[in-house]
Amino acid sequence: MATTSQDPKRLQTVPNAGDVFGDETPLGLGNLGGSTDGPLEVVHVFWVAGMSCDGCSVAVTGATNPSVEELLAGTIPGLPRAVLHHPVLSVSAGAGFMKSFHAAARGELGAPYVLVIEGSIPDDQAFPSDSGYYSAMGAGGFDPISEGDQPNRMTDWVLKLAPGAAATVAIGTCATWGGIPAAAGNVTGSMSLTDFLGQDYRSALGVPIVNIPGCAPVGDNFTEVVAGLLMFLQGLGPLPEFDELGRPSWQFKETVHRHCVRAGYYEEGTFAEMPGDQECLVDVGCWGPVVQCNITERGAINHMGGCMVAGGACIGCTMPGFPDKFAPFYKAPPGSFVSGSISRTTGAGIRRLRRMSQANMNRTPLWDRTGHVPTPFAKQMSQPSRVSRIEGFFYKKLQYNGSADLDKVNKTQPNPKTMDFLGRGSHQELERYTPGAPGEGAHVEETT
Amino acid sequence: MSTFTELPIDLGDDGRASLKDGPDPWAYETKELHPIEDTPEKLAKLLERDGQVRRVDFDPVTRVAGALAFHTVVDLESRQVLETDSMATLFRGYEIILKGRDPRDAIFISSRACGVCGGVHATTSALALEMAFGIQPPPMGTVARNLLLSLEYLYDHPLHLFLLAGPDFSEPAVRSTNPELWSKAQDTPAAGKAKHGFNTVAEIMTGMTPLTGSLYAEALHMTRVAREAYVLIGGKYPHPQTVVPGGISATIDASDMNEIMLRIGKFFDYGQKVVAIWDDIVEFFYEANPQYRHIGTRPKNLIETGQWDDPYAYDGTYANVDSWARQRWSTPGVIVEGKLVTTAMTAVNMGLEEFVEHSFYEEWTGNGKGPRGAQFPEDPLGNPLSPYHPWNKDTIPKPGSTSWKEKYSWSTAPRWDRKAMETGPFSRMWVTALSPPNDKTKFIEPTGHSLRMNVPGGALPKATVEWHVPEIWGAFERNRARANAILYTALIAYDNLLMGLDMMRKGETAVSTSYKVPKDFRMGAGFWGAGRGSLTHHLTMDDGVLENYQILTPSTWMASPKDPWGNPGPYEEAVLATPLLENFEKPEDFKGIDVLRTIRSFDPCMPCTTHIHTDDRVITREVITCACGVDDGSDHNHAHA
């Protein structure tokens, strides 16, 4: 039985608890932008968290292309301003925070909205009437909103808001595929948003669920897609392209190995033996060659970091098979035995040839001519080996074949007259800089 | 003061503990609760008060991480809080997902218990695994972990101070809840202008305005600066990819060190600025009304496990835990009523218990052979362990309707020596301030009553910033301490960075050690920290798989419901003690800003408070939901009876 403030067994509530910032100011006050050129000036974003760790929210606050504040302040030319309703970031609490959710659920928001789901979807709708939930937000039912205690389940909100959303975006591997709550031992019946809403779901604009996976995802992958969707809604761009699983195809079509900074080691057949080694991480448990992700290209934040860039092995956190199909972590994937062995064999030859060419490239034409590398750092490379010289000879022949033979020209160049100027002693005394003792400052003295 | 006053443990001067005699030394009596709405005579009296006594509920409490709801009963006439109940309302079942897995998976899985502070779970898990495996990282591996910890805090503290807690002190919030303070702020010059550039306190409040305020925007930017440095060796954030048992899987070169150093350096100036901002805010409110000192006050009972390991002292063993933990930058300890009662990690560990009288779990004791059925009556050194200790804990969910009298939260009630404890950046600083110095740092001096922080110059000149142990402990001091913690953390990060550079010079560049997963029975514990306080993982394993895994997070300590003796958890306790200084005329206008400032001053982070528990059904708050469309496949259709 829903209860109200008139109930003689209950105290009255306070209607505006938590509504510190007043009505209609979910986030941000004054001086906000938003394009007036397109059909939309404002788009609401309802962020609903299910079986979530809030990690996707945190990743999004790290995004810079665009940043959340650019989206929320409406400072991106042509784009509408996004009004975010988010349990971690919104300013008002309790009933004040929930007002807009109810307005959207009743179809009375007066502006289009995007629904974002973070976290897996629990099996709450399977519970018989009055028996509970795993994940909830707000209380008091939907129509009418009462002062009762019954929780509004997260899945209720999804069912209320998804049909009217201009677009529905699942962010993170929990919402897109199920993630860790849906892993072996799943006791909450957790599943992905796609599994929950099913194949027939389309947003109000006819768009299926957009999936942006990753645990946590690269923040830019999300904000970029949101910006793309807003461009589309504004009539400024096409609907972004999605792959067969609803992933933004330009972000997820390549394996993370293809753009990996360590992929070259794989090619040359050299592998890290211990965590922290600089080579390819396949033997310490990296699944990169079969994982679709762009973190090695895009970085983790502001184009910096990235799993294998830093030295961490890929555990497939963007993939529907995560985590169980990649466990136990830190164990070499079975498939890498075959591909790794092939790469070791061919890589060994390629590596030796490349080192010889590299040694040649590390000498200027002048040094080739004089046979001398005039730096004390470089004693060990001052005399190229006979094999290297022979290799260099044929290499240059092939390289310049059918074109201008710069090698030939270089061989006839005269050597500069003032080479080894200091060594020949034919110069005036130089002033030598001597650092002073601490506190004294530096000074210059005559050399003797 | 003896270390334990409530637990049946005698602790000798040699650090060896023994169990006091008695037939059932761990027994306790529970006290019945009498919440207002379950007590007709109380309720009848209050209902006569013509609407002056109200329920004030916050569901959800926003600007905290995760699912927190808070129930209060407030007397708006006498401006007192009469009753509080703190509710953790999300449940994901991580424990059963961890049980029976390869222990190596614990790092990446437990990290995902929390996406606000995931990295710290990864490291805590690695520490617990190292104890269980009998391994330790090379020194550079520990330095890298210390840097990751610092960088996580340098993202976390600004996030809390300006994105979560800060808006409650911003212009629109102050104008809406205490307009008289806004007028006063416009006439109050800001004492810290040389550090932060604002002329008046009102200008600071405008700067704290969500989204449009300069301080809000700057904090968001600084969280990114810290995270950029983090991902250089962590790979990504919030769930780092490089934490491994026995060290770290990061390839660290001179560019990484350079790029990290430049970013740490930015926090010297920023930290000085943030301290000046919060000093001005705090002192302004205190001056306007001394009662603000009592917002969110509670006893000075704090627990700290210590963190930032000495790379040369940490050996991963429980046998030596007291000595290596004392060598940390932040040393372990427990403060009771303002006095430091222990600095021994074994004593900190021994005093831990979790109770579930008012949580949705069943009592688990009775399965083992020890007193009260404890499975492990002693720790690996022979010290007594309570049957309610995390190593003995088993999670048996018992869903049911929420009742303020019986059960109302998915958080357990952790206690140390049967007392409610809080933890946070302030507990690290406070314990360090009261402890003897261990010469770990070049920049921070504990004085017994304060921390003196010698901050190198940047754009701002170098300065000594001193954080004083507060006389009255409340919400404003929590925020002020967290502001100081930016400098405290940045200086420890700098210490570690310089140490790492020295290791590179000496060629001590190994960051990981090899190991095999043992197949025999092992116990392990990780004692570490999160942005919002101490964090522990306790595990047992056998036959190469995890038998039990228990995570005790700072927000579990502080979001705690009442304990068996009816004593409130820290959020509940602090809100109960809060004076209501909000300016309102009618009950309808009441917004609860003082309650919200109190709750947020703890920096609640709920995802990992409720991560580990298993069950198939949660029934809460006298749930009367709906006959939903599952049976007939129709669309959702609510029918409230």
mmCIF file of N, CA and C in Angstrom, chain B residues 249-320:
data_model
loop_
_atom_site.group_PDB
_atom_site.id
_atom_site.type_symbol
_atom_site.label_atom_id
_atom_site.label_comp_id
_atom_site.label_asym_id
_atom_site.label_seq_id
_atom_site.Cartn_x
_atom_site.Cartn_y
_atom_site.Cartn_z
ATOM 1 N N SER B 249 53.663 -3.992 -13.696
ATOM 2 C CA SER B 249 53.962 -4.347 -15.073
ATOM 3 C C SER B 249 54.034 -3.086 -15.914
ATOM 4 N N ALA B 250 54.879 -2.171 -15.493
ATOM 5 C CA ALA B 250 55.046 -0.932 -16.248
ATOM 6 C C ALA B 250 56.495 -0.807 -16.670
ATOM 7 N N THR B 251 56.690 -0.370 -17.892
ATOM 8 C CA THR B 251 58.045 -0.107 -18.374
ATOM 9 C C THR B 251 58.330 1.362 -18.118
ATOM 10 N N ILE B 252 59.178 1.625 -17.146
ATOM 11 C CA ILE B 252 59.358 3.002 -16.688
ATOM 12 C C ILE B 252 60.685 3.532 -17.209
ATOM 13 N N ASP B 253 60.595 4.612 -17.971
ATOM 14 C CA ASP B 253 61.832 5.208 -18.463
ATOM 15 C C ASP B 253 61.901 6.674 -18.062
ATOM 16 N N ALA B 254 62.959 7.331 -18.526
ATOM 17 C CA ALA B 254 63.190 8.716 -18.105
ATOM 18 C C ALA B 254 62.063 9.643 -18.549
ATOM 19 N N SER B 255 61.423 9.340 -19.696
ATOM 20 C CA SER B 255 60.310 10.195 -20.134
ATOM 21 C C SER B 255 59.134 10.076 -19.167
ATOM 22 N N ASP B 256 58.862 8.845 -18.728
ATOM 23 C CA ASP B 256 57.764 8.684 -17.771
ATOM 24 C C ASP B 256 58.046 9.511 -16.520
ATOM 25 N N MET B 257 59.278 9.390 -16.016
ATOM 26 C CA MET B 257 59.604 10.100 -14.785
ATOM 27 C C MET B 257 59.496 11.608 -14.995
ATOM 28 N N ASN B 258 59.953 12.083 -16.145
ATOM 29 C CA ASN B 258 59.869 13.512 -16.453
ATOM 30 C C ASN B 258 58.415 13.973 -16.500
ATOM 31 N N GLU B 259 57.602 13.227 -17.223
ATOM 32 C CA GLU B 259 56.212 13.671 -17.400
ATOM 33 C C GLU B 259 55.435 13.582 -16.093
ATOM 34 N N ILE B 260 55.776 12.596 -15.261
ATOM 35 C CA ILE B 260 55.122 12.492 -13.964
ATOM 36 C C ILE B 260 55.576 13.629 -13.052
ATOM 37 N N MET B 261 56.888 13.894 -13.065
ATOM 38 C CA MET B 261 57.405 14.935 -12.186
ATOM 39 C C MET B 261 56.776 16.293 -12.494
ATOM 40 N N LEU B 262 56.629 16.596 -13.782
ATOM 41 C CA LEU B 262 56.062 17.890 -14.148
ATOM 42 C C LEU B 262 54.627 18.011 -13.641
ATOM 43 N N ARG B 263 53.927 16.899 -13.655
ATOM 44 C CA ARG B 263 52.536 16.958 -13.209
ATOM 45 C C ARG B 263 52.434 17.007 -11.696
ATOM 46 N N ILE B 264 53.279 16.264 -11.004
ATOM 47 C CA ILE B 264 53.282 16.368 -9.539
ATOM 48 C C ILE B 264 53.605 17.804 -9.138
ATOM 49 N N GLY B 265 54.569 18.377 -9.830
ATOM 50 C CA GLY B 265 54.989 19.741 -9.503
ATOM 51 C C GLY B 265 53.853 20.749 -9.562
ATOM 52 N N LYS B 266 52.913 20.538 -10.469
ATOM 53 C CA LYS B 266 51.779 21.471 -10.574
ATOM 54 C C LYS B 266 50.932 21.469 -9.300
ATOM 55 N N PHE B 267 50.971 20.365 -8.567
ATOM 56 C CA PHE B 267 50.139 20.277 -7.368
ATOM 57 C C PHE B 267 50.747 20.989 -6.163
ATOM 58 N N PHE B 268 51.998 21.440 -6.277
ATOM 59 C CA PHE B 268 52.534 22.253 -5.175
ATOM 60 C C PHE B 268 51.824 23.612 -5.149
ATOM 61 N N ASP B 269 51.780 24.271 -6.312
ATOM 62 C CA ASP B 269 51.054 25.543 -6.397
ATOM 63 C C ASP B 269 49.566 25.340 -6.132
ATOM 64 N N TYR B 270 49.019 24.341 -6.807
ATOM 65 C CA TYR B 270 47.568 24.129 -6.695
ATOM 66 C C TYR B 270 47.193 23.787 -5.249
ATOM 67 N N GLY B 271 48.006 22.972 -4.605
ATOM 68 C CA GLY B 271 47.732 22.606 -3.208
ATOM 69 C C GLY B 271 47.746 23.821 -2.304
ATOM 70 N N GLN B 272 48.724 24.683 -2.499
ATOM 71 C CA GLN B 272 48.761 25.906 -1.678
ATOM 72 C C GLN B 272 47.507 26.739 -1.893
ATOM 73 N N LYS B 273 47.090 26.805 -3.153
ATOM 74 C CA LYS B 273 45.886 27.587 -3.474
ATOM 75 C C LYS B 273 44.653 26.976 -2.806
ATOM 76 N N VAL B 274 44.528 25.653 -2.903
ATOM 77 C CA VAL B 274 43.330 24.996 -2.373
ATOM 78 C C VAL B 274 43.266 25.123 -0.844
ATOM 79 N N VAL B 275 44.410 25.030 -0.189
ATOM 80 C CA VAL B 275 44.420 25.215 1.269
ATOM 81 C C VAL B 275 43.936 26.625 1.606
ATOM 82 N N ALA B 276 44.427 27.597 0.859
ATOM 83 C CA ALA B 276 44.021 28.983 1.124
ATOM 84 C C ALA B 276 42.525 29.179 0.886
ATOM 85 N N ILE B 277 41.993 28.545 -0.171
ATOM 86 C CA ILE B 277 40.555 28.628 -0.464
ATOM 87 C C ILE B 277 39.745 28.079 0.719
ATOM 88 N N TRP B 278 40.101 26.878 1.145
ATOM 89 C CA TRP B 278 39.288 26.240 2.193
ATOM 90 C C TRP B 278 39.518 26.895 3.549
ATOM 91 N N ASP B 279 40.718 27.397 3.815
ATOM 92 C CA ASP B 279 40.908 28.167 5.048
ATOM 93 C C ASP B 279 39.952 29.356 5.069
ATOM 94 N N ASP B 280 39.857 30.042 3.945
ATOM 95 C CA ASP B 280 38.978 31.221 3.900
ATOM 96 C C ASP B 280 37.510 30.835 4.061
ATOM 97 N N ILE B 281 37.104 29.762 3.401
ATOM 98 C CA ILE B 281 35.709 29.309 3.524
ATOM 99 C C ILE B 281 35.412 28.899 4.968
ATOM 100 N N VAL B 282 36.264 28.046 5.521
ATOM 101 C CA VAL B 282 36.024 27.508 6.861
ATOM 102 C C VAL B 282 36.001 28.643 7.896
ATOM 103 N N GLU B 283 36.994 29.504 7.833
ATOM 104 C CA GLU B 283 37.071 30.574 8.831
ATOM 105 C C GLU B 283 35.906 31.559 8.679
ATOM 106 N N PHE B 284 35.458 31.755 7.452
ATOM 107 C CA PHE B 284 34.311 32.642 7.238
ATOM 108 C C PHE B 284 33.062 32.103 7.944
ATOM 109 N N PHE B 285 32.801 30.826 7.759
ATOM 110 C CA PHE B 285 31.608 30.240 8.394
ATOM 111 C C PHE B 285 31.758 30.248 9.924
ATOM 112 N N TYR B 286 32.936 29.910 10.412
ATOM 113 C CA TYR B 286 33.158 29.892 11.874
ATOM 114 C C TYR B 286 32.943 31.278 12.468
ATOM 115 N N GLU B 287 33.401 32.270 11.738
ATOM 116 C CA GLU B 287 33.301 33.635 12.245
ATOM 117 C C GLU B 287 31.833 34.086 12.209
ATOM 118 N N ALA B 288 31.131 33.669 11.155
ATOM 119 C CA ALA B 288 29.729 34.063 11.019
ATOM 120 C C ALA B 288 28.884 33.405 12.109
ATOM 121 N N ASN B 289 29.213 32.189 12.449
ATOM 122 C CA ASN B 289 28.467 31.492 13.494
ATOM 123 C C ASN B 289 29.325 30.344 14.028
ATOM 124 N N PRO B 290 29.813 30.481 15.257
ATOM 125 C CA PRO B 290 30.711 29.452 15.814
ATOM 126 C C PRO B 290 30.083 28.060 15.823
ATOM 127 N N GLN B 291 28.754 27.995 15.726
ATOM 128 C CA GLN B 291 28.094 26.692 15.693
ATOM 129 C C GLN B 291 28.510 25.849 14.480
ATOM 130 N N TYR B 292 29.017 26.515 13.441
ATOM 131 C CA TYR B 292 29.443 25.746 12.263
ATOM 132 C C TYR B 292 30.564 24.767 12.597
ATOM 133 N N ARG B 293 31.296 25.036 13.687
ATOM 134 C CA ARG B 293 32.320 24.064 14.103
ATOM 135 C C ARG B 293 31.704 22.704 14.439
ATOM 136 N N HIS B 294 30.429 22.731 14.797
ATOM 137 C CA HIS B 294 29.788 21.488 15.261
ATOM 138 C C HIS B 294 28.998 20.777 14.172
ATOM 139 N N ILE B 295 28.965 21.343 12.971
ATOM 140 C CA ILE B 295 28.320 20.622 11.865
ATOM 141 C C ILE B 295 29.080 19.315 11.659
ATOM 142 N N GLY B 296 28.359 18.208 11.732
ATOM 143 C CA GLY B 296 28.983 16.909 11.450
ATOM 144 C C GLY B 296 30.036 16.493 12.453
ATOM 145 N N THR B 297 29.915 16.961 13.701
ATOM 146 C CA THR B 297 30.940 16.588 14.676
ATOM 147 C C THR B 297 30.696 15.177 15.202
ATOM 148 N N ARG B 298 31.756 14.519 15.550
ATOM 149 C CA ARG B 298 31.669 13.202 16.193
ATOM 150 C C ARG B 298 32.965 12.989 16.955
ATOM 151 N N PRO B 299 33.005 11.951 17.815
ATOM 152 C CA PRO B 299 34.229 11.748 18.600
ATOM 153 C C PRO B 299 35.447 11.543 17.719
ATOM 154 N N LYS B 300 36.604 11.880 18.269
ATOM 155 C CA LYS B 300 37.848 11.752 17.490
ATOM 156 C C LYS B 300 38.321 10.311 17.536
ATOM 157 N N ASN B 301 37.563 9.445 16.904
ATOM 158 C CA ASN B 301 37.918 8.034 16.799
ATOM 159 C C ASN B 301 38.226 7.732 15.338
ATOM 160 N N LEU B 302 39.485 7.478 15.061
ATOM 161 C CA LEU B 302 39.898 7.290 13.667
ATOM 162 C C LEU B 302 40.833 6.092 13.538
ATOM 163 N N ILE B 303 40.707 5.413 12.409
ATOM 164 C CA ILE B 303 41.581 4.265 12.158
ATOM 165 C C ILE B 303 42.380 4.496 10.881
ATOM 166 N N GLU B 304 43.633 4.045 10.913
ATOM 167 C CA GLU B 304 44.511 4.236 9.753
ATOM 168 C C GLU B 304 45.405 3.007 9.625
ATOM 169 N N THR B 305 45.387 2.410 8.444
ATOM 170 C CA THR B 305 46.246 1.244 8.234
ATOM 171 C C THR B 305 47.632 1.643 7.741
ATOM 172 N N GLY B 306 47.802 2.896 7.418
ATOM 173 C CA GLY B 306 49.087 3.313 6.865
ATOM 174 C C GLY B 306 49.175 2.967 5.387
ATOM 175 N N GLN B 307 50.041 3.670 4.671
ATOM 176 C CA GLN B 307 50.211 3.439 3.238
ATOM 177 C C GLN B 307 51.491 4.095 2.744
ATOM 178 N N TRP B 308 51.816 3.882 1.514
ATOM 179 C CA TRP B 308 53.079 4.293 0.877
ATOM 180 C C TRP B 308 54.235 3.518 1.515
ATOM 181 N N ASP B 309 54.512 2.350 0.960
ATOM 182 C CA ASP B 309 55.536 1.489 1.557
ATOM 183 C C ASP B 309 56.940 1.996 1.327
ATOM 184 N N ASP B 310 57.801 1.749 2.334
ATOM 185 C CA ASP B 310 59.233 1.929 2.163
ATOM 186 C C ASP B 310 59.721 0.823 1.222
ATOM 187 N N PRO B 311 60.273 1.200 0.057
ATOM 188 C CA PRO B 311 60.645 0.174 -0.927
ATOM 189 C C PRO B 311 61.718 -0.782 -0.407
ATOM 190 N N TYR B 312 62.485 -0.359 0.575
ATOM 191 C CA TYR B 312 63.536 -1.233 1.080
ATOM 192 C C TYR B 312 63.099 -1.973 2.346
ATOM 193 N N ALA B 313 61.999 -1.530 2.978
ATOM 194 C CA ALA B 313 61.556 -2.193 4.216
ATOM 195 C C ALA B 313 60.440 -3.204 3.960
ATOM 196 N N TYR B 314 59.601 -2.943 2.951
ATOM 197 C CA TYR B 314 58.429 -3.795 2.733
ATOM 198 C C TYR B 314 58.871 -5.187 2.297
ATOM 199 N N ASP B 315 58.496 -6.217 3.071
ATOM 200 C CA ASP B 315 58.852 -7.582 2.669
ATOM 201 C C ASP B 315 57.634 -8.478 2.488
ATOM 202 N N GLY B 316 56.446 -7.915 2.626
ATOM 203 C CA GLY B 316 55.236 -8.676 2.312
ATOM 204 C C GLY B 316 54.832 -9.694 3.370
ATOM 205 N N THR B 317 55.582 -9.846 4.431
ATOM 206 C CA THR B 317 55.231 -10.886 5.404
ATOM 207 C C THR B 317 54.337 -10.338 6.504
ATOM 208 N N TYR B 318 53.511 -11.227 7.045
ATOM 209 C CA TYR B 318 52.738 -10.841 8.222
ATOM 210 C C TYR B 318 53.641 -10.830 9.447
ATOM 211 N N ALA B 319 54.660 -11.719 9.469
ATOM 212 C CA ALA B 319 55.559 -11.811 10.627
ATOM 213 C C ALA B 319 56.219 -10.458 10.920
ATOM 214 N N ASN B 320 56.572 -9.733 9.865
ATOM 215 C CA ASN B 320 57.277 -8.456 10.066
ATOM 216 C C ASN B 320 56.380 -7.242 9.837
#
